[in-house]
Short mmCIF file of C-alpha atoms in Angstrom, two decimals:
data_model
loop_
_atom_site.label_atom_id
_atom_site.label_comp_id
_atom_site.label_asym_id
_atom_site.label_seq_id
_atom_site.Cartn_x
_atom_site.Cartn_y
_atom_site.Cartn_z
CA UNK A 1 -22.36 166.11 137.07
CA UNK A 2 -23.11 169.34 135.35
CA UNK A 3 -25.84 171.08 136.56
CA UNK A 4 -27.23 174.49 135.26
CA UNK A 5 -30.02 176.04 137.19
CA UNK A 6 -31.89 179.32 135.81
CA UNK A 7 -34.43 180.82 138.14
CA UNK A 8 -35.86 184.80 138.12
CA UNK A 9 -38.50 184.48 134.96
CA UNK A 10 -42.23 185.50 135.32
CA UNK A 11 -44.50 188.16 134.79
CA UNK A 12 -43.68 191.60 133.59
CA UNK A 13 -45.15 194.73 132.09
CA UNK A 14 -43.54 195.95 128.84
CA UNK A 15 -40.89 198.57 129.90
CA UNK A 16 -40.30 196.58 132.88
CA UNK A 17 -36.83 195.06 134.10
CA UNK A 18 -35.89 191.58 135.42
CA UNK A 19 -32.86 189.60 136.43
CA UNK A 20 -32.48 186.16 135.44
CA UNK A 21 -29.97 183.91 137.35
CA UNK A 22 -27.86 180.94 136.11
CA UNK A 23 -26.25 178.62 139.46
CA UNK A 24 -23.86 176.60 137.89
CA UNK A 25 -22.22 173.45 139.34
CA UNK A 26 -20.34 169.96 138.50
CA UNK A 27 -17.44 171.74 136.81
CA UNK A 28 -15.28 174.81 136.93
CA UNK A 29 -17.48 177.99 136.16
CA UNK A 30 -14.55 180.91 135.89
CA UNK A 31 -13.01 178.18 132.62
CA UNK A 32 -16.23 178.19 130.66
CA UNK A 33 -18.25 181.54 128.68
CA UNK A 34 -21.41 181.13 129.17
CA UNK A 35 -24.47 182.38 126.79
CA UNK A 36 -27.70 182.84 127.61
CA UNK A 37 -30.10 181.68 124.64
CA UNK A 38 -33.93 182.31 124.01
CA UNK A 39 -36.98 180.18 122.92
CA UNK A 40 -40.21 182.50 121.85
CA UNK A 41 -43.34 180.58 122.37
CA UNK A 42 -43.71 177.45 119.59
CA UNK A 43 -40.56 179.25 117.70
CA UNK A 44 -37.16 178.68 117.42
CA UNK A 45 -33.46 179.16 119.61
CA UNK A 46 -32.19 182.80 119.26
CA UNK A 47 -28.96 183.62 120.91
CA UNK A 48 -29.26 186.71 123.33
CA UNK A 49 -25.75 187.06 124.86
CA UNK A 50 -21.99 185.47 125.77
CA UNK A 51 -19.68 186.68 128.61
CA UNK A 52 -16.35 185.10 128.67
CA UNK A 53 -15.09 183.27 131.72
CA UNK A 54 -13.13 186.21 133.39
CA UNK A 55 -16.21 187.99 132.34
CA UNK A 56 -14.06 191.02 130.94
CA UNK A 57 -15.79 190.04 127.45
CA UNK A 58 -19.63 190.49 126.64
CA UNK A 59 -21.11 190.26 123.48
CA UNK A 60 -25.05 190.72 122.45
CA UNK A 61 -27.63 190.37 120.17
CA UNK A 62 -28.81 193.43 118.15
CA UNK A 63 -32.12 192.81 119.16
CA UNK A 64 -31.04 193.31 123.15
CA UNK A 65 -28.22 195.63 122.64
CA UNK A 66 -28.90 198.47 125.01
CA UNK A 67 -31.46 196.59 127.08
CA UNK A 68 -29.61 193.38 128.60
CA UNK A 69 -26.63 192.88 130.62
CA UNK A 70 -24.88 189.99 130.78
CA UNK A 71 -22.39 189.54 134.10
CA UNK A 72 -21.41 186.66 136.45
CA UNK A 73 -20.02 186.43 139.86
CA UNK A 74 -17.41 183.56 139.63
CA UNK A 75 -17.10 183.51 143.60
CA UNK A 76 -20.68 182.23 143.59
CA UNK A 77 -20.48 180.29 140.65
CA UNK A 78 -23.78 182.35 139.29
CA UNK A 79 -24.33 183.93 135.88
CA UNK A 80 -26.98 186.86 135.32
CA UNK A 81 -29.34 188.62 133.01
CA UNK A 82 -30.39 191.64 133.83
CA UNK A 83 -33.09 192.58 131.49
CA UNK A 84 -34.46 196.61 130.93
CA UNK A 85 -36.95 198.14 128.93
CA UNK A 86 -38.67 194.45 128.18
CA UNK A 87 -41.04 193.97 125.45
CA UNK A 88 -43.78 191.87 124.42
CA UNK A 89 -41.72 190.43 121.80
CA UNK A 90 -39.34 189.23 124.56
CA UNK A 91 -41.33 186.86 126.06
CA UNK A 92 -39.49 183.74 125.83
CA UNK A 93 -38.01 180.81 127.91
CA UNK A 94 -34.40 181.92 128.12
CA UNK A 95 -31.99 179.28 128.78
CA UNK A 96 -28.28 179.31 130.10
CA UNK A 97 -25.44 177.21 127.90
CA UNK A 98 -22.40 176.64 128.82
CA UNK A 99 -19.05 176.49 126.26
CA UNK A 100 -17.12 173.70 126.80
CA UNK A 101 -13.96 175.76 127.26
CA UNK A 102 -12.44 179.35 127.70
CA UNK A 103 -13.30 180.39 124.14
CA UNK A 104 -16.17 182.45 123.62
CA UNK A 105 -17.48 181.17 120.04
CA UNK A 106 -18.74 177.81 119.55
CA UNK A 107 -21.53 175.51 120.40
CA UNK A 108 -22.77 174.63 123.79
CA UNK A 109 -22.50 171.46 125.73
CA UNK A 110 -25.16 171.83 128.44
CA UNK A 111 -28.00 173.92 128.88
CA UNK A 112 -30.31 174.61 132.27
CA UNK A 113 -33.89 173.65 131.91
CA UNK A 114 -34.92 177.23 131.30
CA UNK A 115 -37.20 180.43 132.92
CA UNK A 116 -39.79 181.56 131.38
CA UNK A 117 -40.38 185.44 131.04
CA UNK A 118 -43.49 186.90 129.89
CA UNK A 119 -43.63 190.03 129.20
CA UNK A 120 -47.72 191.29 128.89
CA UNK A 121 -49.52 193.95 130.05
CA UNK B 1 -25.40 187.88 109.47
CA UNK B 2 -24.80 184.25 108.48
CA UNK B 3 -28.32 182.80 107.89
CA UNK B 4 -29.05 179.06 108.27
CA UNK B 5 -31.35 176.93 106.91
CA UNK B 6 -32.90 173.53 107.90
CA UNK B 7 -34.97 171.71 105.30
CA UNK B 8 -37.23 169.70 105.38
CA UNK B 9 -39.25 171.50 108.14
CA UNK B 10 -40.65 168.51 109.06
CA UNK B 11 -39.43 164.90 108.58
CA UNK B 12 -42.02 161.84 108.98
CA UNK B 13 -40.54 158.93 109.33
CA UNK B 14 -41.22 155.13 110.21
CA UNK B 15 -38.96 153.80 113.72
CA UNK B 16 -36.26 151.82 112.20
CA UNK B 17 -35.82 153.88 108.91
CA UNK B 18 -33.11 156.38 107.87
CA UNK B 19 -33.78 160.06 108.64
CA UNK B 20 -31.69 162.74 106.70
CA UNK B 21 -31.78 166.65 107.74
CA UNK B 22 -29.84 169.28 106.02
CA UNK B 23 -28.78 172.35 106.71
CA UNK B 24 -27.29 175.76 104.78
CA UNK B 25 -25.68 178.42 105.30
CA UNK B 26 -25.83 181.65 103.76
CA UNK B 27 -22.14 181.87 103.18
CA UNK B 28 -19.06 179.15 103.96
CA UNK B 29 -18.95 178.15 107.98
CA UNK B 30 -16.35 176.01 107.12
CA UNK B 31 -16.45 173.05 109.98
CA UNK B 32 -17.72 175.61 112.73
CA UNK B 33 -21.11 173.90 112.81
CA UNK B 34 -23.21 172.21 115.75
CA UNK B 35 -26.61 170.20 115.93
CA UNK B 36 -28.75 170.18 119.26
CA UNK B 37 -32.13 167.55 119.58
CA UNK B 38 -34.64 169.50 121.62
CA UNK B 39 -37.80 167.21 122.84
CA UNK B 40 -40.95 169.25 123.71
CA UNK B 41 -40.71 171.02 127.02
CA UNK B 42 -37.01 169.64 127.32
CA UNK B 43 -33.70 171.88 127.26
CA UNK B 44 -31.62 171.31 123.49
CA UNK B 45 -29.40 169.13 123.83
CA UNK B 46 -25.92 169.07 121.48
CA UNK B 47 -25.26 165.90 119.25
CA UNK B 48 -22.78 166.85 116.86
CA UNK B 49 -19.99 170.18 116.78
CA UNK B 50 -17.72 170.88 114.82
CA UNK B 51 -19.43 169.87 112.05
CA UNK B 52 -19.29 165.35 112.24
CA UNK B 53 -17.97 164.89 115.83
CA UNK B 54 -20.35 163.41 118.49
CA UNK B 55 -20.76 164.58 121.44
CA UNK B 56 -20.24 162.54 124.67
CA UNK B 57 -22.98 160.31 125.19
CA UNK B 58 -24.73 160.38 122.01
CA UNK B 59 -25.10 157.58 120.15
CA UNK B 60 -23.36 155.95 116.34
CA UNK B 61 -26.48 156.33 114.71
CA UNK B 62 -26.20 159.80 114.69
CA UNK B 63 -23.76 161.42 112.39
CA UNK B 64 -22.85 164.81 110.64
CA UNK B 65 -21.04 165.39 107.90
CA UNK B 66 -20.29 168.38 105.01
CA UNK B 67 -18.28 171.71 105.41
CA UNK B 68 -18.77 175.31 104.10
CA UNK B 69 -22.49 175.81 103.20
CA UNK B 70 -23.84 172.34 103.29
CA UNK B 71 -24.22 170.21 106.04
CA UNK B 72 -26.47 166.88 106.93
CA UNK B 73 -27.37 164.94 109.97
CA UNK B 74 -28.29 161.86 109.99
CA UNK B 75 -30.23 158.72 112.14
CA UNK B 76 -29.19 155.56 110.84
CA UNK B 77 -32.07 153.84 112.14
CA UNK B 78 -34.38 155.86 113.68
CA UNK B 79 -35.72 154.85 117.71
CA UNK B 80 -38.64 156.22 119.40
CA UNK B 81 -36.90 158.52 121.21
CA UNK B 82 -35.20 160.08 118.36
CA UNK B 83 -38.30 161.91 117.42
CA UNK B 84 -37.66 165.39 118.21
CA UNK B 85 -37.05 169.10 116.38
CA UNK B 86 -32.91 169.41 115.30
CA UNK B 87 -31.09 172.65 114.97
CA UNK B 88 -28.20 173.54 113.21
CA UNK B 89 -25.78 176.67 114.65
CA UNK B 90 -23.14 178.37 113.01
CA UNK B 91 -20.16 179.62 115.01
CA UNK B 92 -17.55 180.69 112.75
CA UNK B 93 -18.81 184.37 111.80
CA UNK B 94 -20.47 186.35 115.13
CA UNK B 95 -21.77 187.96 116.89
CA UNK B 96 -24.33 186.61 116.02
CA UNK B 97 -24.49 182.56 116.68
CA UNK B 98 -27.10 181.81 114.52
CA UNK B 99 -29.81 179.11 114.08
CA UNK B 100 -31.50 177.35 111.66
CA UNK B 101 -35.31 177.21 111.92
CA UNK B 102 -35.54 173.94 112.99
CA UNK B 103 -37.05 169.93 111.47
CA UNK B 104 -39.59 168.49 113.03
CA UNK B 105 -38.93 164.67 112.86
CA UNK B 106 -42.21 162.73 113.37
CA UNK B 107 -43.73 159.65 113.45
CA UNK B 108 -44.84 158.43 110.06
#
């Protein structure tokens, strides 16, 4: 069974940094990209960022360009966010999604239950 | 930036009846197009990719269908648990993976 498990959301002050973390099991992590997606507050699904499965690949969002870093550790079957310079507007549950294969583009077909950041002075 | 979308924002519909969403894009995706169900405080969850195949698991009454710039999902028959908010994503042209804004289906 598939299992996607985010934890490292909370609190923050704007221009603060935190680093989400995505434990993956139930299938083989170094085949898949993963993405990490985003879910303001009552609003919509924004995607944030992809790594491919060697994680030689990363791709972002304009709006995180700069700020975010996507990475994973394949030994431990994890996927990160590390998140910089955090603003209000990035308060958000932010899920990971896995790809159901080795290409980088495409939907998702499982997603972790989510962490919530808030980002509020 | 490939912009999509979802009309109507919100759906109401009786259990048992048909529910049609749509969904556009702002130029052609081709087939390169997924729809998720999310339920309130509940992870999305992906029904259809590639624009009309099911995922595993989900059920005949759902079904998606068009290509390019116009696409539709639909519940044959609509069951309790089928009310939810649907999203459409584009992945032919990225970054960026895009979204449509969402329909609400709800209880008529």
């Amino acid at each position: 069974e598939v299992q996607l498990l985010e934890s490292g959301g909370g609190l923050v002050q704007p221009g603060g940094s935190l680093r989400l973390s995505c434990v993956a099991s139930g299938f083989t992590f170094s085949n898949s990209a993963m993405s990490w997606v985003r879910q303001a507050p009552g609003k919509g699904l924004e995607w944030v960022s992809t790594i491919s499965g060697s994680g030689g690949s990363t791709y972002y969002a304009e709006s995180v360009k700069g700020r975010f870093t996507i990475s994973r550790d394949n030994s431990e079957n994890t996927l990160y966010l590390q998140m910089n310079s955090l603003r209000a507007e990035d308060t958000a549950v932010y899920y990971c999604a896995k790809r159901p294969g080795i290409t980088v583009a495409g939907h998702w077909d499982f997603w972790g239950q989510g962490t919530l950041v808030t980002v509020s002075s | 930036e490939i912009v999509m979308t979802q009309s109507p924002a919100t759906l109401s519909v009786s259990p048992g009846e048909r529910a049609t969403l749509s969904c556009r894009a702002s130029q052609s995706v081709s087939n390169n197009l997924a729809w998720y169900q999310q339920k309130p405080g509940q992870a999305p969850r992906l029904l259809i990719y590639g624009a009309s195949i099911r995922a595993t698991g989900i059920p005949a009454r759902f079904s998606g269908s068009g290509s390019g710039t116009e696409f539709t999902l639909t519940i044959s028959i609509l069951q309790s648990e089928d009310f939810a908010v649907y999203y459409c994503q584009q992945y032919k042209n990225w970054p960026p993976l895009t979204f449509g804004g969402g329909t609400k289906v709800e209880i008529k």
